[in-house]
Amino acid sequence: MKIAVIADPHFHDIDNRQGVGRGDRVAVRTLADTNASTRVFNESFHATRALLDDIVRRGISLVVIAGDLTDDGQQSTMAAATAVLADYSRRFGLRFVATPGNHDLYAIHGRHQSKRFLNADGSHMLVTSDPQMEQGGSVERIVSDDMYCGGYGAAIPALVDLGFFRRKSDLHWECPFGTDDRLEARSFEIVSADGQTVRRMIDASFLVEPVEGLWLLSIDANVFEPRNGDLDPTLEKSYHDSTDAGWNAMPRNKGFVLDWMKDVATRAEALGKRLVAFSHYPVIDPLNGTWADEAKLLNDTSFLRRTPRAEVSKAAAATGIKVHFSGHLHINDTAVFRDGDDWLVNIAVPSMVGFPPAYKVVEISGERLEVETAVVSDVPSYDTAFALYRVEAEREGTSAAVTEATGHADFLSRHLAEMVRHRYLPKEWPQDLAALVPQLCLGDLEILAATAAPLVPKDVPSLVASSPITGTTMLQDLPFFEMIVDWYRLRKGRELALGFIEPARIAVYRHLAARFAAGAWPTGSLQDRLASFMRMLSDWLASAPSRDFSVDLVTGEVMPRDHLGRTVRRQTGSA
């Protein structure tokens, strides 16, 4: 019994510029928007097909999609994405079972979307569903309903063939409300924090048995809680976005789903069914215990806001679902939560539009779940948009270095570096640290680690200027920025990142981490903050398994597998 689990395809149709028509102008998003995003846009068009082709080559017919099938839920994009899946179902017999992501729909009424598309001369036009949206720096503006992202009532019916409704071939189908699959029978009341505003919302969770003995539990962990006040229910701003809420909002707003999960798990065990649960959001801290260090280094980041709290993981583990697959964060990670006799394994699935490009192959064998991480580096036509990127960069006087990529995986690795430059450092790092980064090399970090007196960032330029680096090597001259990029590669890819980082660099990083670990500085000092940075890097290098492993479905033990697929027993605990 083998399943492919994919997450966050974020499919974008580069053949169709919404509102303009297919064929006359391609729909290539700008490089500027791409570099500032946590994902790439245009490359999803070919990457999705390469991913599905890899699944077909492996002879797998059952595919789980852990949310965010579409770019941003635009009506035309939704139609194009589901058409691709229908084509693979028709030609290769693939069966898709999905859960909705935060990019696939929004609350009940939906929300506007606006995107910038490149013209042949490097300028861009704005296509929007919002008549009030200003044109900005675009040379043209087009208003089109095709750009609108639907709510539950529009998006879930558009995903009709992905398990949200009963199929004749299903051996079993149910939802938290019973066996009626009509959307009007699957609504519930959701209340604002002050208790004054009540809305009817749809929950799209379901349980399906597509083949004998396998239960797939799709959990809709989107929570669109009304904001306080008597606001217009049709407006986006009237709801808290599910993007940051995730599982942290589930117990208070969707407790009935957790009750149903417990009932499903109990019945699955009694009936001898193999239960595989999935939702869009992680239900266990994906940072593997480095949360406190990240909070110390970076304060409040989107990643930290999206981290499930321990009490939420405890509530999910108490349901007895045992194994849960998630997407959303575009990372490769396996985490284990234990509370007495309760345990839960969360397997975070990477995306083909963020580093590293991969998915999970799951095989159920007796009392074991065998998991392989399949990297898809070869994407034909990965460089389709590169020519337009170069024209845009020349027009704007910016860099098109990402177009020097030698393949899809290399492009995503380079995109991550641009994301660090354009998004993470300026938007998530404290200003004093972000300003210091371009001034330092790894040799300077060695000096800081050897300085016993606590420092603040403004002390550093004069200190390193008066403390020349002895025995200078190429790696000691490596910019600190490059180490930060590798830090993010490890944060997102764990073991998979090692193929993109020179072993010599890893050795130097370990050395620097050891130097900072040996020191002791007051909390809040520069060295203390850098020690947190180094400690996280060390933890990610040591965390295993992240690629190929087995889950003991009786004990919850997670054990790595060697290159021959043999299980290597290790001590139980966080993975």
Coordinates of C-alpha atoms in Angstrom, one line a residue:
M1 CA 0.0 0.0 0.0
K2 CA 1.9 3.0 -1.3
I3 CA 0.9 6.7 -1.3
A4 CA 2.5 9.9 -2.6
V5 CA 2.1 12.9 -0.3
I6 CA 2.7 16.2 -1.9
A7 CA 2.2 19.7 -0.5
D8 CA 1.9 23.3 -1.8
P9 CA 2.1 22.9 -5.5
H10 CA 0.8 26.5 -5.8
F11 CA 0.0 25.9 -9.4
H12 CA 0.1 29.0 -11.6
D13 CA -1.0 28.9 -15.3
I14 CA 1.6 30.8 -17.2
D15 CA -0.4 30.3 -20.4
N16 CA -3.3 32.4 -19.2
R17 CA -3.1 36.0 -18.2
Q18 CA -6.3 36.3 -16.4
G19 CA -8.8 38.7 -18.0
V20 CA -6.7 39.0 -21.2
G21 CA -7.3 35.6 -22.7
R22 CA -5.2 32.5 -23.5
G23 CA -2.5 32.8 -26.2
D24 CA -2.0 36.5 -26.8
R25 CA 0.1 37.3 -23.8
V26 CA 1.8 34.9 -21.4
A27 CA 1.1 35.2 -17.6
V28 CA 4.7 35.5 -16.2
R29 CA 4.9 37.0 -12.8
T30 CA 7.6 39.6 -12.1
L31 CA 11.1 38.6 -10.8
A32 CA 10.8 41.3 -8.2
D33 CA 7.7 39.7 -6.7
T34 CA 9.3 36.3 -6.9
N35 CA 12.4 37.4 -5.1
A36 CA 10.3 38.8 -2.3
S37 CA 8.1 35.8 -1.9
T38 CA 8.5 32.6 0.1
R39 CA 7.8 30.7 -3.1
V40 CA 8.4 30.9 -6.8
F41 CA 5.4 31.5 -9.1
N42 CA 6.0 30.8 -12.8
E43 CA 8.1 27.7 -12.3
S44 CA 5.1 25.9 -10.7
F45 CA 3.7 25.3 -14.1
H46 CA 6.3 22.8 -15.2
A47 CA 7.3 21.7 -11.7
T48 CA 3.8 20.3 -11.0
R49 CA 3.9 18.2 -14.0
A50 CA 7.5 17.0 -13.3
L51 CA 6.3 16.0 -9.8
L52 CA 3.3 14.1 -11.1
D53 CA 5.5 12.4 -13.8
D54 CA 7.8 11.2 -11.0
I55 CA 4.9 9.7 -9.1
V56 CA 3.7 8.0 -12.3
R57 CA 7.2 6.5 -12.9
R58 CA 7.1 5.0 -9.4
G59 CA 3.8 3.2 -10.2
I60 CA 1.9 5.1 -7.4
S61 CA -1.7 5.7 -8.1
L62 CA -2.9 7.4 -4.8
V63 CA -1.8 11.0 -4.2
V64 CA -2.5 13.1 -1.1
I65 CA -2.3 16.9 -1.5
A66 CA -1.7 18.6 1.8
G67 CA -3.2 21.9 0.7
D68 CA -2.4 25.0 -1.5
L69 CA -3.0 23.3 -4.8
T70 CA -3.3 26.7 -6.4
D71 CA -1.3 29.9 -6.5
D72 CA -3.9 32.1 -4.7
G73 CA -7.2 30.5 -5.4
Q74 CA -8.0 32.6 -8.5
Q75 CA -10.9 31.2 -10.4
S76 CA -9.0 30.7 -13.6
T77 CA -6.1 29.2 -11.7
M78 CA -8.3 26.8 -9.8
A79 CA -9.8 25.7 -13.2
A80 CA -6.3 25.2 -14.7
A81 CA -4.9 23.3 -11.7
T82 CA -7.8 20.9 -11.4
A83 CA -7.6 20.3 -15.2
V84 CA -4.0 19.2 -14.8
L85 CA -5.0 16.7 -12.1
A86 CA -8.0 15.5 -14.2
D87 CA -5.6 14.9 -17.1
Y88 CA -3.3 12.7 -15.0
S89 CA -6.3 10.9 -13.6
R90 CA -7.5 10.2 -17.1
R91 CA -4.2 9.2 -18.6
F92 CA -2.5 7.4 -15.7
G93 CA -5.3 6.5 -13.3
L94 CA -4.1 8.7 -10.4
R95 CA -6.6 9.3 -7.6
F96 CA -6.2 12.6 -5.7
V97 CA -7.3 13.2 -2.1
A98 CA -6.8 16.8 -0.8
T99 CA -7.2 19.2 2.0
P100 CA -7.8 22.9 1.5
G101 CA -4.9 25.3 2.1
N102 CA -5.0 29.0 3.1
H103 CA -4.2 29.9 -0.6
D104 CA -7.0 27.9 -2.0
L105 CA -10.0 29.7 -0.5
Y106 CA -10.9 32.5 2.0
A107 CA -13.8 32.3 4.5
I108 CA -17.3 32.3 3.0
H109 CA -17.3 35.0 0.5
G110 CA -13.7 34.9 -0.7
R111 CA -11.3 37.9 -1.4
H112 CA -9.8 39.9 -4.1
Q113 CA -6.4 39.1 -5.7
S114 CA -4.1 41.3 -7.7
K115 CA -1.0 40.2 -9.6
R116 CA 1.7 41.9 -11.7
F117 CA 2.6 40.2 -15.1
L118 CA 5.6 40.9 -17.2
N119 CA 5.4 42.4 -20.7
A120 CA 8.0 41.7 -23.4
D121 CA 9.8 44.9 -22.7
G122 CA 10.3 44.2 -19.0
S123 CA 7.4 46.5 -17.8
H124 CA 4.5 44.9 -16.0
M125 CA 0.7 45.2 -16.1
L126 CA -1.6 44.7 -13.1
V127 CA -4.5 42.3 -13.3
T128 CA -6.9 42.5 -10.4
S129 CA -10.4 41.5 -9.3
D130 CA -10.6 44.7 -7.2
P131 CA -12.0 47.7 -9.0
Q132 CA -10.5 49.9 -6.3
M133 CA -7.0 48.7 -6.6
E134 CA -4.6 51.4 -7.8
Q135 CA -2.4 50.8 -10.9
G136 CA 0.8 51.7 -9.1
G137 CA 4.0 51.3 -11.2
S138 CA 2.3 49.1 -13.8
V139 CA 1.9 50.4 -17.3
E140 CA -1.7 49.0 -17.5
R141 CA -4.4 47.8 -15.2
I142 CA -7.1 45.2 -16.1
V143 CA -10.0 44.3 -13.7
S144 CA -11.1 40.7 -14.1
D145 CA -13.4 38.4 -12.1
D146 CA -11.1 35.6 -13.1
M147 CA -8.6 36.9 -10.4
Y148 CA -11.1 36.5 -7.5
C149 CA -10.3 33.9 -4.9
G150 CA -13.5 32.1 -3.9
G151 CA -14.8 31.2 -0.4
Y152 CA -15.9 27.7 0.7
G153 CA -19.0 27.8 -1.4
A154 CA -17.1 28.3 -4.6
A155 CA -13.7 26.6 -4.0
I156 CA -14.8 23.3 -2.5
P157 CA -17.2 22.4 -5.4
A158 CA -14.3 23.3 -7.8
L159 CA -12.3 20.6 -6.1
V160 CA -15.1 18.1 -6.5
D161 CA -12.8 15.2 -7.6
L162 CA -10.3 15.5 -4.7
G163 CA -12.3 13.6 -2.1
F164 CA -14.4 16.4 -0.7
F165 CA -17.5 14.7 -1.9
R166 CA -18.4 11.0 -2.0
R167 CA -17.5 8.9 -5.1
K168 CA -19.3 5.7 -6.1
S169 CA -16.0 3.8 -5.8
D170 CA -15.3 4.9 -2.2
L171 CA -15.7 2.1 0.3
H172 CA -16.5 4.6 3.0
W173 CA -17.0 8.4 3.2
E174 CA -18.0 10.6 6.1
C175 CA -17.4 14.1 7.5
P176 CA -17.6 15.5 11.1
F177 CA -21.3 16.1 10.5
G178 CA -22.2 12.6 9.3
T179 CA -22.5 11.0 5.9
D180 CA -24.3 13.8 4.1
D181 CA -21.7 15.4 1.7
R182 CA -23.7 18.5 0.8
L183 CA -22.0 21.7 1.8
E184 CA -25.1 23.1 3.4
A185 CA -25.0 20.1 5.8
R186 CA -21.4 20.8 6.8
S187 CA -21.6 24.2 8.4
F188 CA -21.0 25.4 11.9
E189 CA -21.1 28.6 14.0
I190 CA -17.9 30.4 14.5
V191 CA -17.8 33.3 17.1
S192 CA -15.5 36.3 17.5
A193 CA -13.2 36.5 20.5
D194 CA -15.6 39.0 22.3
G195 CA -18.5 36.6 21.7
Q196 CA -20.5 39.3 19.9
T197 CA -20.2 38.3 16.3
V198 CA -21.4 34.9 15.0
R199 CA -21.0 33.6 11.5
R200 CA -21.9 30.4 9.7
M201 CA -18.8 28.7 8.3
I202 CA -18.2 25.5 6.4
D203 CA -15.7 22.8 7.5
A204 CA -14.4 20.7 4.6
S205 CA -12.9 17.8 6.6
F206 CA -13.7 14.3 5.5
L207 CA -12.7 10.7 5.9
V208 CA -12.5 8.4 2.9
E209 CA -11.6 4.8 2.3
P210 CA -10.4 4.7 -1.3
V211 CA -9.0 1.2 -1.1
E212 CA -9.7 -1.7 1.2
G213 CA -8.2 -1.1 4.7
L214 CA -6.8 2.4 4.2
W215 CA -8.5 5.4 5.8
L216 CA -7.4 8.9 4.7
L217 CA -8.4 11.6 7.1
S218 CA -8.4 15.0 5.5
I219 CA -8.6 17.7 8.3
D220 CA -9.6 21.2 7.3
A221 CA -7.5 23.2 9.7
N222 CA -8.3 26.6 8.2
V223 CA -9.9 28.8 10.8
F224 CA -11.5 32.1 9.7
E225 CA -12.5 33.6 13.0
P226 CA -14.6 36.8 12.7
R227 CA -13.0 39.9 14.1
N228 CA -14.6 41.8 16.9
G229 CA -17.3 44.3 15.8
D230 CA -20.2 44.3 13.5
L231 CA -18.3 44.1 10.3
D232 CA -19.4 43.4 6.7
P233 CA -19.2 39.6 6.5
T234 CA -18.3 39.8 2.8
L235 CA -15.0 41.7 3.4
E236 CA -11.6 40.1 3.8
K237 CA -10.7 42.3 6.7
S238 CA -13.7 41.1 8.7
Y239 CA -11.9 37.8 9.5
H240 CA -8.6 36.7 11.0
D241 CA -6.6 35.1 8.2
S242 CA -6.0 31.4 8.8
T243 CA -2.4 31.7 7.5
D244 CA -0.9 32.4 10.9
A245 CA -3.6 30.8 13.0
G246 CA -3.3 27.2 11.8
W247 CA -3.8 24.5 14.5
N248 CA -3.4 27.1 17.3
A249 CA -7.0 28.3 16.5
M250 CA -8.5 24.8 16.2
P251 CA -9.3 23.8 19.8
R252 CA -11.3 27.0 20.5
N253 CA -13.0 27.3 17.1
K254 CA -13.3 23.7 15.9
G255 CA -13.3 21.5 18.9
F256 CA -15.9 19.3 17.2
V257 CA -13.2 18.3 14.6
L258 CA -10.9 17.1 17.3
D259 CA -13.7 15.1 18.9
W260 CA -14.4 13.6 15.5
M261 CA -10.7 12.8 14.9
K262 CA -10.7 10.8 18.2
D263 CA -13.8 8.9 17.2
V264 CA -12.3 8.1 13.8
A265 CA -9.0 6.9 15.4
T266 CA -10.9 4.7 17.8
R267 CA -13.0 3.1 15.0
A268 CA -10.0 2.7 12.8
E269 CA -8.2 0.7 15.4
A270 CA -11.2 -1.4 16.2
L271 CA -11.8 -2.2 12.5
G272 CA -8.2 -2.8 11.6
K273 CA -8.0 0.1 9.3
R274 CA -4.7 1.9 8.6
L275 CA -5.3 5.6 9.3
V276 CA -3.2 8.4 7.6
A277 CA -4.2 11.9 8.7
F278 CA -3.2 15.1 7.0
S279 CA -4.0 18.8 7.1
H280 CA -2.4 21.9 5.6
Y281 CA -0.8 23.1 8.8
P282 CA 1.8 21.4 11.1
V283 CA 0.4 20.2 14.4
I284 CA 3.8 19.9 16.2
D285 CA 6.6 22.5 16.5
P286 CA 8.6 22.0 13.3
L287 CA 11.6 23.8 14.7
N288 CA 12.4 20.7 16.8
G289 CA 13.0 22.6 20.1
T290 CA 14.8 25.6 18.6
W291 CA 11.8 27.9 19.0
A292 CA 13.3 29.7 22.0
D293 CA 16.5 30.4 20.3
E294 CA 14.7 31.7 17.2
A295 CA 12.6 34.0 19.4
K296 CA 15.8 35.3 21.1
L297 CA 17.5 35.9 17.8
L298 CA 14.7 37.2 15.6
N299 CA 11.8 38.1 18.0
D300 CA 8.4 37.8 16.3
T301 CA 8.6 36.1 12.9
S302 CA 5.9 34.6 10.7
F303 CA 7.5 31.2 11.3
L304 CA 7.2 31.6 15.1
R305 CA 3.6 32.8 14.8
R306 CA 2.8 29.7 12.8
T307 CA 4.4 27.3 15.3
P308 CA 1.8 25.1 17.1
R309 CA 1.7 25.6 20.9
A310 CA 2.5 22.6 23.1
E311 CA -1.1 22.4 24.4
V312 CA -2.4 22.2 20.9
S313 CA 0.0 19.3 20.1
K314 CA -1.1 17.6 23.3
A315 CA -4.8 17.9 22.2
A316 CA -4.0 16.5 18.8
A317 CA -2.0 13.6 20.2
A318 CA -4.8 12.8 22.6
T319 CA -7.1 12.0 19.6
G320 CA -5.0 9.0 18.7
I321 CA -4.4 9.7 15.0
K322 CA -0.7 8.8 15.5
V323 CA 0.7 10.1 12.2
H324 CA 0.0 13.4 10.5
F325 CA 1.3 15.0 7.3
S326 CA 1.4 18.7 6.8
G327 CA 2.5 21.4 4.4
H328 CA 2.2 25.2 4.6
L329 CA 5.8 26.0 5.7
H330 CA 7.6 24.5 2.7
I331 CA 10.0 22.6 4.9
N332 CA 11.4 19.0 5.2
D333 CA 11.0 18.0 8.8
T334 CA 9.9 15.1 11.1
A335 CA 8.8 15.9 14.7
V336 CA 7.6 13.7 17.5
F337 CA 5.4 14.8 20.4
R338 CA 4.8 12.6 23.5
D339 CA 2.5 13.1 26.5
G340 CA 2.3 10.0 28.7
D341 CA 1.0 7.2 26.6
D342 CA -0.1 9.6 23.8
W343 CA 2.2 10.3 20.9
L344 CA 2.0 11.9 17.5
V345 CA 4.4 12.1 14.6
N346 CA 4.2 15.2 12.3
I347 CA 5.8 14.8 8.9
A348 CA 6.3 18.1 7.2
V349 CA 6.3 17.8 3.4
P350 CA 8.4 20.2 1.2
S351 CA 7.1 22.0 -1.8
M352 CA 8.1 22.0 -5.5
V353 CA 8.1 25.8 -5.4
G354 CA 10.4 26.3 -2.4
F355 CA 13.7 24.9 -1.4
P356 CA 14.1 21.9 -1.3
P357 CA 11.9 20.5 -4.1
A358 CA 10.6 17.2 -2.8
Y359 CA 7.6 15.1 -1.7
K360 CA 7.0 12.0 0.5
V361 CA 6.5 8.4 -0.7
V362 CA 4.7 6.5 2.1
E363 CA 4.4 2.7 2.2
I364 CA 2.4 0.9 4.9
S365 CA 4.0 -2.4 5.8
G366 CA 2.5 -4.2 8.7
E367 CA 3.0 -2.2 11.9
R368 CA 5.4 0.2 10.1
L369 CA 5.1 3.3 8.0
E370 CA 8.0 3.6 5.7
V371 CA 8.7 7.1 4.5
E372 CA 11.0 8.1 1.6
T373 CA 11.7 11.7 0.7
A374 CA 11.8 12.0 -3.1
V375 CA 13.7 15.0 -4.5
V376 CA 12.6 16.2 -7.9
S377 CA 15.6 18.1 -9.3
D378 CA 14.9 17.5 -13.0
V379 CA 12.2 19.8 -14.2
P380 CA 12.0 20.2 -18.0
S381 CA 11.6 23.8 -19.1
Y382 CA 12.5 25.1 -15.6
D383 CA 14.0 28.2 -17.2
T384 CA 10.9 29.2 -19.3
A385 CA 10.6 32.6 -17.6
F386 CA 14.4 33.4 -17.5
A387 CA 14.5 35.4 -20.7
L388 CA 11.8 37.7 -19.4
Y389 CA 13.4 37.9 -16.0
R390 CA 16.6 39.2 -17.6
V391 CA 14.7 41.8 -19.6
E392 CA 13.0 43.0 -16.4
A393 CA 16.3 43.1 -14.5
E394 CA 18.0 45.1 -17.2
R395 CA 15.1 47.6 -17.3
E396 CA 15.0 48.0 -13.5
G397 CA 18.8 47.9 -12.9
T398 CA 18.5 44.8 -10.6
S399 CA 20.2 41.4 -10.5
A400 CA 19.1 38.4 -12.5
A401 CA 21.6 36.1 -10.9
V402 CA 19.0 33.5 -10.3
T403 CA 18.8 32.9 -14.1
E404 CA 22.3 31.4 -13.9
A405 CA 20.7 28.3 -12.3
T406 CA 21.6 25.0 -13.9
G407 CA 18.4 23.3 -12.9
H408 CA 15.1 23.6 -10.9
A409 CA 16.6 22.7 -7.6
D410 CA 19.6 25.0 -8.1
F411 CA 17.1 27.8 -9.1
L412 CA 15.2 27.3 -5.8
S413 CA 18.4 27.3 -3.8
R414 CA 19.4 30.6 -5.5
H415 CA 15.9 32.0 -5.0
L416 CA 16.3 31.3 -1.3
A417 CA 19.4 33.4 -1.2
E418 CA 17.4 36.3 -2.9
M419 CA 14.6 35.7 -0.4
V420 CA 17.1 36.1 2.5
R421 CA 18.4 39.4 0.9
H422 CA 15.0 40.9 0.0
R423 CA 12.6 39.4 2.7
Y424 CA 14.1 37.7 5.7
L425 CA 17.0 40.2 6.6
P426 CA 15.0 43.4 6.0
K427 CA 11.7 42.2 7.3
E428 CA 12.3 39.6 10.0
W429 CA 15.8 40.3 11.4
P430 CA 16.3 43.0 14.0
Q431 CA 17.6 46.1 12.2
D432 CA 20.8 46.3 14.2
L433 CA 21.7 42.7 13.3
A434 CA 20.6 43.0 9.6
A435 CA 22.8 46.1 9.2
L436 CA 25.8 44.3 10.7
V437 CA 25.5 41.2 8.4
P438 CA 27.0 42.7 5.2
Q439 CA 30.0 43.9 7.2
L440 CA 31.2 40.6 8.6
C441 CA 32.9 37.5 7.3
L442 CA 33.4 34.2 9.1
G443 CA 36.8 35.2 10.4
D444 CA 35.1 38.2 12.1
L445 CA 32.7 35.8 13.9
E446 CA 35.8 33.9 15.2
I447 CA 37.0 37.2 16.8
L448 CA 33.6 37.8 18.3
A449 CA 33.5 34.3 19.8
A450 CA 36.9 34.9 21.4
T451 CA 35.9 38.2 22.9
A452 CA 34.8 37.8 26.6
A453 CA 33.4 41.3 27.0
P454 CA 29.7 41.5 26.0
L455 CA 29.2 43.5 22.8
V456 CA 26.5 45.4 21.0
P457 CA 26.5 45.6 17.1
K458 CA 27.9 49.1 17.1
D459 CA 31.1 47.9 18.9
V460 CA 31.9 45.4 16.1
P461 CA 33.5 47.5 13.3
S462 CA 36.2 48.9 15.5
L463 CA 36.8 45.6 17.2
V464 CA 37.3 43.6 14.0
A465 CA 39.4 46.4 12.5
S466 CA 41.8 46.2 15.4
S467 CA 41.9 42.4 15.5
P468 CA 43.3 41.1 12.2
I469 CA 42.4 37.6 11.4
T470 CA 45.4 35.3 11.6
G471 CA 45.9 32.3 9.2
T472 CA 43.3 33.7 6.8
T473 CA 41.7 31.1 4.6
M474 CA 39.1 31.3 1.8
L475 CA 36.4 30.1 4.2
Q476 CA 37.4 32.6 6.9
D477 CA 36.8 35.3 4.3
L478 CA 33.4 33.9 3.4
P479 CA 30.7 36.6 4.0
F480 CA 28.5 36.1 6.9
F481 CA 25.6 36.5 4.5
E482 CA 26.5 33.2 2.8
M483 CA 26.4 31.4 6.2
I484 CA 23.0 32.9 6.9
V485 CA 21.7 31.6 3.5
D486 CA 23.1 28.1 4.4
W487 CA 21.4 28.5 7.8
Y488 CA 18.1 29.0 6.0
R489 CA 18.8 26.0 3.7
L490 CA 19.3 23.8 6.7
R491 CA 16.3 25.3 8.5
K492 CA 14.1 24.4 5.5
G493 CA 15.7 21.2 4.1
R494 CA 17.5 19.6 7.1
E495 CA 19.4 16.6 5.6
L496 CA 18.4 17.5 2.1
A497 CA 20.2 20.8 2.3
L498 CA 23.6 19.1 2.6
G499 CA 23.7 18.4 -1.1
F500 CA 23.7 22.2 -1.7
I501 CA 26.4 23.2 0.9
E502 CA 30.1 22.4 0.5
P503 CA 31.3 19.9 3.2
A504 CA 34.1 22.3 3.9
R505 CA 31.6 25.0 4.8
I506 CA 29.8 22.6 7.1
A507 CA 33.1 21.8 8.9
V508 CA 33.7 25.6 9.5
Y509 CA 30.1 26.1 10.7
R510 CA 30.5 23.3 13.2
H511 CA 33.8 24.9 14.4
L512 CA 32.2 28.3 14.9
A513 CA 29.2 26.8 16.6
A514 CA 31.5 25.0 19.1
R515 CA 33.4 28.3 19.7
F516 CA 30.2 30.1 20.6
A517 CA 28.9 27.2 22.6
A518 CA 32.0 27.4 24.8
G519 CA 31.4 31.0 25.7
A520 CA 29.1 32.7 28.2
W521 CA 27.7 36.2 27.7
P522 CA 24.9 38.2 29.3
T523 CA 21.4 37.6 27.7
G524 CA 20.8 40.1 24.9
S525 CA 24.5 40.7 24.1
L526 CA 25.6 40.3 20.5
Q527 CA 27.6 37.1 21.3
D528 CA 24.6 35.6 23.1
R529 CA 22.3 36.3 20.1
L530 CA 24.9 34.8 17.7
A531 CA 25.2 31.8 20.0
S532 CA 21.5 31.2 19.5
F533 CA 22.0 31.4 15.8
M534 CA 24.9 28.8 16.0
R535 CA 23.0 26.6 18.4
M536 CA 20.1 26.3 15.9
L537 CA 22.4 25.4 13.1
S538 CA 24.0 22.7 15.2
D539 CA 20.6 21.3 16.2
W540 CA 19.5 21.2 12.5
L541 CA 22.7 19.4 11.5
A542 CA 22.1 16.9 14.3
S543 CA 18.4 16.3 13.8
A544 CA 17.5 13.1 12.1
P545 CA 15.9 11.5 10.4
S546 CA 14.7 14.0 7.9
R547 CA 14.9 12.1 4.6
D548 CA 14.1 8.3 4.8
F549 CA 12.8 6.7 7.9
S550 CA 10.3 4.3 9.5
V551 CA 7.6 5.0 12.0
D552 CA 6.7 2.2 14.4
L553 CA 2.9 2.5 14.5
V554 CA 2.7 0.8 17.9
T555 CA 5.4 2.8 19.8
G556 CA 5.8 5.9 17.8
E557 CA 9.5 5.3 17.4
V558 CA 11.1 7.0 14.4
M559 CA 14.1 5.2 12.9
P560 CA 16.2 6.3 10.0
R561 CA 16.8 4.0 7.0
D562 CA 20.1 3.6 5.3
H563 CA 20.7 3.9 1.5
L564 CA 19.6 0.3 1.0
G565 CA 16.3 1.0 2.7
R566 CA 17.2 -0.9 5.9
T567 CA 15.9 0.4 9.2
V568 CA 18.6 1.6 11.6
R569 CA 17.3 1.5 15.1
R570 CA 17.9 4.6 17.2
Q571 CA 16.8 6.0 20.6
T572 CA 13.2 7.1 20.7
G573 CA 12.3 10.8 21.2
S574 CA 12.1 13.9 19.1
A575 CA 13.2 13.3 15.6

